[in-house]
Amino acid sequence: GMAVMAVREGIRVSGDLTSDSAPVHRLVQALLPWAAHVRFMRDPTRGGAAATLNEITGGRSIGIALREADIPFSRGARGLAEMLGFDLLHVASEGRLICICAETVADDILSAWRALPEGRGAARTGTVNREAGRVTLETVTGGRRIVDVPQGELLPRIC
């Protein structure tokens, strides 16, 4: 999303700001051996990870705790988002998947994904917990904040 915005708005960014847009079908196919252990899966295009994760927890007895240090955003995307005041969890990540699975198969799924070019940056970014309906983020400074649903017009809109 940040790469699309930079191009559309003519913002020049040095470094590693490239689009993560990619097909996800091979990532989905790689999950087949563990399909019985997958609880939820979706691409975080519209509304980013924040919208997707809040959709998962909404009205349910589960919550999700993310670890900011484990989220694989590029330095370029982080820098541009900070400069413009965007929360990267609200920005579209087309070509990525969020998968909630049994902990017993998480490492196997990550290994399978990392073996694919489109999954090379796959990471375990959080855990499911009992904080009903709540998505939280443990920040790199040790704080904790609620990850809310994006409000207003979502930018940049990709599709």
mmCIF file of C-alpha atoms in Angstrom:
data_model
loop_
_atom_site.group_PDB
_atom_site.id
_atom_site.type_symbol
_atom_site.label_atom_id
_atom_site.label_comp_id
_atom_site.label_asym_id
_atom_site.label_seq_id
_atom_site.Cartn_x
_atom_site.Cartn_y
_atom_site.Cartn_z
ATOM 1 C CA GLY A 1 0.000 0.000 0.000
ATOM 2 C CA MET A 2 2.780 2.460 0.832
ATOM 3 C CA ALA A 3 4.566 1.693 -2.461
ATOM 4 C CA VAL A 4 1.370 2.418 -4.393
ATOM 5 C CA MET A 5 0.836 5.656 -2.489
ATOM 6 C CA ALA A 6 4.406 6.814 -3.104
ATOM 7 C CA VAL A 7 4.056 6.290 -6.860
ATOM 8 C CA ARG A 8 0.593 7.873 -7.066
ATOM 9 C CA GLU A 9 1.659 10.940 -5.076
ATOM 10 C CA GLY A 10 5.116 11.287 -6.643
ATOM 11 C CA ILE A 11 6.907 10.712 -3.339
ATOM 12 C CA ARG A 12 10.472 9.617 -3.912
ATOM 13 C CA VAL A 13 11.751 7.162 -1.344
ATOM 14 C CA SER A 14 15.234 5.761 -1.241
ATOM 15 C CA GLY A 15 15.724 2.242 -0.002
ATOM 16 C CA ASP A 16 13.521 -0.803 -0.055
ATOM 17 C CA LEU A 17 10.026 0.482 -0.739
ATOM 18 C CA THR A 18 8.614 -1.926 -3.308
ATOM 19 C CA SER A 19 5.149 -3.295 -3.803
ATOM 20 C CA ASP A 20 4.331 -6.574 -2.047
ATOM 21 C CA SER A 21 1.546 -7.276 -4.509
ATOM 22 C CA ALA A 22 1.796 -10.895 -5.613
ATOM 23 C CA PRO A 23 -0.392 -13.920 -6.246
ATOM 24 C CA VAL A 24 -1.169 -15.935 -3.122
ATOM 25 C CA HIS A 25 -2.330 -19.189 -4.700
ATOM 26 C CA ARG A 26 0.971 -21.023 -4.102
ATOM 27 C CA LEU A 27 0.940 -19.961 -0.438
ATOM 28 C CA VAL A 28 -2.568 -21.394 -0.131
ATOM 29 C CA GLN A 29 -1.546 -24.603 -1.915
ATOM 30 C CA ALA A 30 1.430 -24.981 0.433
ATOM 31 C CA LEU A 31 -1.010 -25.154 3.375
ATOM 32 C CA LEU A 32 -2.786 -28.267 2.095
ATOM 33 C CA PRO A 33 -0.895 -30.800 4.284
ATOM 34 C CA TRP A 34 -2.020 -28.858 7.371
ATOM 35 C CA ALA A 35 -5.483 -27.786 6.175
ATOM 36 C CA ALA A 36 -7.231 -29.462 9.116
ATOM 37 C CA HIS A 37 -5.220 -27.236 11.471
ATOM 38 C CA VAL A 38 -5.940 -23.929 9.723
ATOM 39 C CA ARG A 39 -8.582 -21.925 11.580
ATOM 40 C CA PHE A 40 -8.696 -18.776 9.444
ATOM 41 C CA MET A 41 -6.905 -17.414 6.403
ATOM 42 C CA ARG A 42 -7.284 -14.205 4.421
ATOM 43 C CA ASP A 43 -5.312 -11.633 2.512
ATOM 44 C CA PRO A 44 -5.092 -8.284 4.325
ATOM 45 C CA THR A 45 -5.754 -6.090 1.287
ATOM 46 C CA ARG A 46 -8.772 -4.025 2.331
ATOM 47 C CA GLY A 47 -8.088 -2.391 5.692
ATOM 48 C CA GLY A 48 -4.752 -4.102 6.202
ATOM 49 C CA ALA A 49 -3.896 -6.463 9.015
ATOM 50 C CA ALA A 50 -5.850 -4.370 11.539
ATOM 51 C CA ALA A 51 -9.168 -4.871 9.733
ATOM 52 C CA THR A 52 -8.499 -8.550 9.062
ATOM 53 C CA LEU A 53 -7.536 -9.354 12.653
ATOM 54 C CA ASN A 54 -10.448 -7.385 14.102
ATOM 55 C CA GLU A 55 -12.733 -9.299 11.754
ATOM 56 C CA ILE A 56 -11.366 -12.552 13.176
ATOM 57 C CA THR A 57 -11.879 -11.550 16.811
ATOM 58 C CA GLY A 58 -15.122 -9.586 16.445
ATOM 59 C CA GLY A 59 -17.904 -11.132 18.500
ATOM 60 C CA ARG A 60 -15.752 -14.091 19.509
ATOM 61 C CA SER A 61 -14.248 -15.231 22.782
ATOM 62 C CA ILE A 62 -10.708 -14.897 21.432
ATOM 63 C CA GLY A 63 -8.246 -12.069 21.056
ATOM 64 C CA ILE A 64 -4.973 -11.661 19.216
ATOM 65 C CA ALA A 65 -1.724 -10.334 20.651
ATOM 66 C CA LEU A 66 0.770 -9.078 18.057
ATOM 67 C CA ARG A 67 4.483 -8.382 18.572
ATOM 68 C CA GLU A 68 5.597 -5.317 16.622
ATOM 69 C CA ALA A 69 9.206 -6.518 16.500
ATOM 70 C CA ASP A 70 8.104 -9.642 14.595
ATOM 71 C CA ILE A 71 6.039 -7.917 11.899
ATOM 72 C CA PRO A 72 8.092 -7.897 8.678
ATOM 73 C CA PHE A 73 7.392 -4.410 7.325
ATOM 74 C CA SER A 74 10.187 -3.046 5.155
ATOM 75 C CA ARG A 75 12.301 -0.133 6.357
ATOM 76 C CA GLY A 76 11.025 1.962 3.439
ATOM 77 C CA ALA A 77 7.373 1.321 4.298
ATOM 78 C CA ARG A 78 8.023 2.012 7.989
ATOM 79 C CA GLY A 79 9.801 5.263 7.191
ATOM 80 C CA LEU A 80 7.154 6.565 4.799
ATOM 81 C CA ALA A 81 4.302 5.581 7.116
ATOM 82 C CA GLU A 82 5.980 7.338 10.019
ATOM 83 C CA MET A 83 6.576 10.445 7.939
ATOM 84 C CA LEU A 84 2.934 10.578 6.789
ATOM 85 C CA GLY A 85 1.333 9.439 10.053
ATOM 86 C CA PHE A 86 -0.031 6.108 8.836
ATOM 87 C CA ASP A 87 -0.401 3.001 10.970
ATOM 88 C CA LEU A 88 1.046 0.247 8.777
ATOM 89 C CA LEU A 89 -1.397 -2.235 10.265
ATOM 90 C CA HIS A 90 -4.156 -0.236 8.512
ATOM 91 C CA VAL A 91 -2.420 -0.196 5.122
ATOM 92 C CA ALA A 92 -3.218 -2.724 2.396
ATOM 93 C CA SER A 93 -0.817 -5.638 2.065
ATOM 94 C CA GLU A 94 -1.864 -7.250 -1.168
ATOM 95 C CA GLY A 95 0.027 -10.439 -1.898
ATOM 96 C CA ARG A 96 0.298 -11.532 1.708
ATOM 97 C CA LEU A 97 -1.770 -13.914 3.837
ATOM 98 C CA ILE A 98 -2.767 -13.926 7.452
ATOM 99 C CA CYS A 99 -3.167 -17.461 8.690
ATOM 100 C CA ILE A 100 -4.441 -18.495 12.103
ATOM 101 C CA CYS A 101 -3.483 -22.102 12.711
ATOM 102 C CA ALA A 102 -2.851 -24.595 15.479
ATOM 103 C CA GLU A 103 0.416 -23.793 17.214
ATOM 104 C CA THR A 104 1.612 -27.355 16.615
ATOM 105 C CA VAL A 105 1.836 -26.764 12.847
ATOM 106 C CA ALA A 106 2.882 -23.110 12.740
ATOM 107 C CA ASP A 107 6.583 -23.826 12.243
ATOM 108 C CA ASP A 108 5.833 -26.360 9.490
ATOM 109 C CA ILE A 109 3.628 -23.859 7.652
ATOM 110 C CA LEU A 110 6.233 -21.111 8.000
ATOM 111 C CA SER A 111 8.929 -23.425 6.606
ATOM 112 C CA ALA A 112 6.730 -24.327 3.640
ATOM 113 C CA TRP A 113 5.943 -20.676 2.949
ATOM 114 C CA ARG A 114 9.557 -19.540 3.313
ATOM 115 C CA ALA A 115 10.572 -22.105 0.685
ATOM 116 C CA LEU A 116 8.531 -20.126 -1.863
ATOM 117 C CA PRO A 117 9.720 -16.816 -3.336
ATOM 118 C CA GLU A 118 6.432 -15.133 -2.382
ATOM 119 C CA GLY A 119 6.679 -16.438 1.188
ATOM 120 C CA ARG A 120 10.313 -15.656 1.953
ATOM 121 C CA GLY A 121 9.390 -13.059 4.582
ATOM 122 C CA ALA A 122 6.746 -15.181 6.335
ATOM 123 C CA ALA A 123 6.767 -14.656 10.075
ATOM 124 C CA ARG A 124 4.940 -15.610 13.230
ATOM 125 C CA THR A 125 3.719 -12.235 14.434
ATOM 126 C CA GLY A 126 1.465 -13.027 17.362
ATOM 127 C CA THR A 127 -0.701 -15.437 19.284
ATOM 128 C CA VAL A 128 -4.360 -16.077 19.922
ATOM 129 C CA ASN A 129 -5.432 -15.431 23.518
ATOM 130 C CA ARG A 130 -8.560 -15.162 25.695
ATOM 131 C CA GLU A 131 -9.012 -11.361 25.489
ATOM 132 C CA ALA A 132 -12.408 -11.574 23.829
ATOM 133 C CA GLY A 133 -12.726 -9.422 20.734
ATOM 134 C CA ARG A 134 -9.472 -7.537 21.293
ATOM 135 C CA VAL A 135 -6.422 -7.146 19.071
ATOM 136 C CA THR A 136 -3.375 -5.749 20.850
ATOM 137 C CA LEU A 137 0.171 -4.884 19.852
ATOM 138 C CA GLU A 138 3.237 -5.197 22.039
ATOM 139 C CA THR A 139 5.362 -2.303 20.802
ATOM 140 C CA VAL A 140 9.106 -2.394 20.278
ATOM 141 C CA THR A 141 9.466 -0.133 23.321
ATOM 142 C CA GLY A 142 7.615 -2.608 25.554
ATOM 143 C CA GLY A 143 4.267 -0.823 25.617
ATOM 144 C CA ARG A 144 0.942 -2.325 24.659
ATOM 145 C CA ARG A 145 -1.799 -0.744 22.586
ATOM 146 C CA ILE A 146 -5.106 -1.712 21.077
ATOM 147 C CA VAL A 147 -5.129 -2.268 17.328
ATOM 148 C CA ASP A 148 -8.415 -0.751 16.251
ATOM 149 C CA VAL A 149 -10.462 -1.082 13.091
ATOM 150 C CA PRO A 150 -9.420 1.462 10.453
ATOM 151 C CA GLN A 151 -11.716 4.489 10.326
ATOM 152 C CA GLY A 152 -12.647 6.779 7.432
ATOM 153 C CA GLU A 153 -11.265 6.504 3.924
ATOM 154 C CA LEU A 154 -8.626 3.806 3.670
ATOM 155 C CA LEU A 155 -5.521 5.021 1.945
ATOM 156 C CA PRO A 156 -4.042 4.116 -0.348
ATOM 157 C CA ARG A 157 -6.888 2.284 -1.965
ATOM 158 C CA ILE A 158 -5.463 -0.372 -4.264
ATOM 159 C CA CYS A 159 -8.597 -1.919 -5.739
#
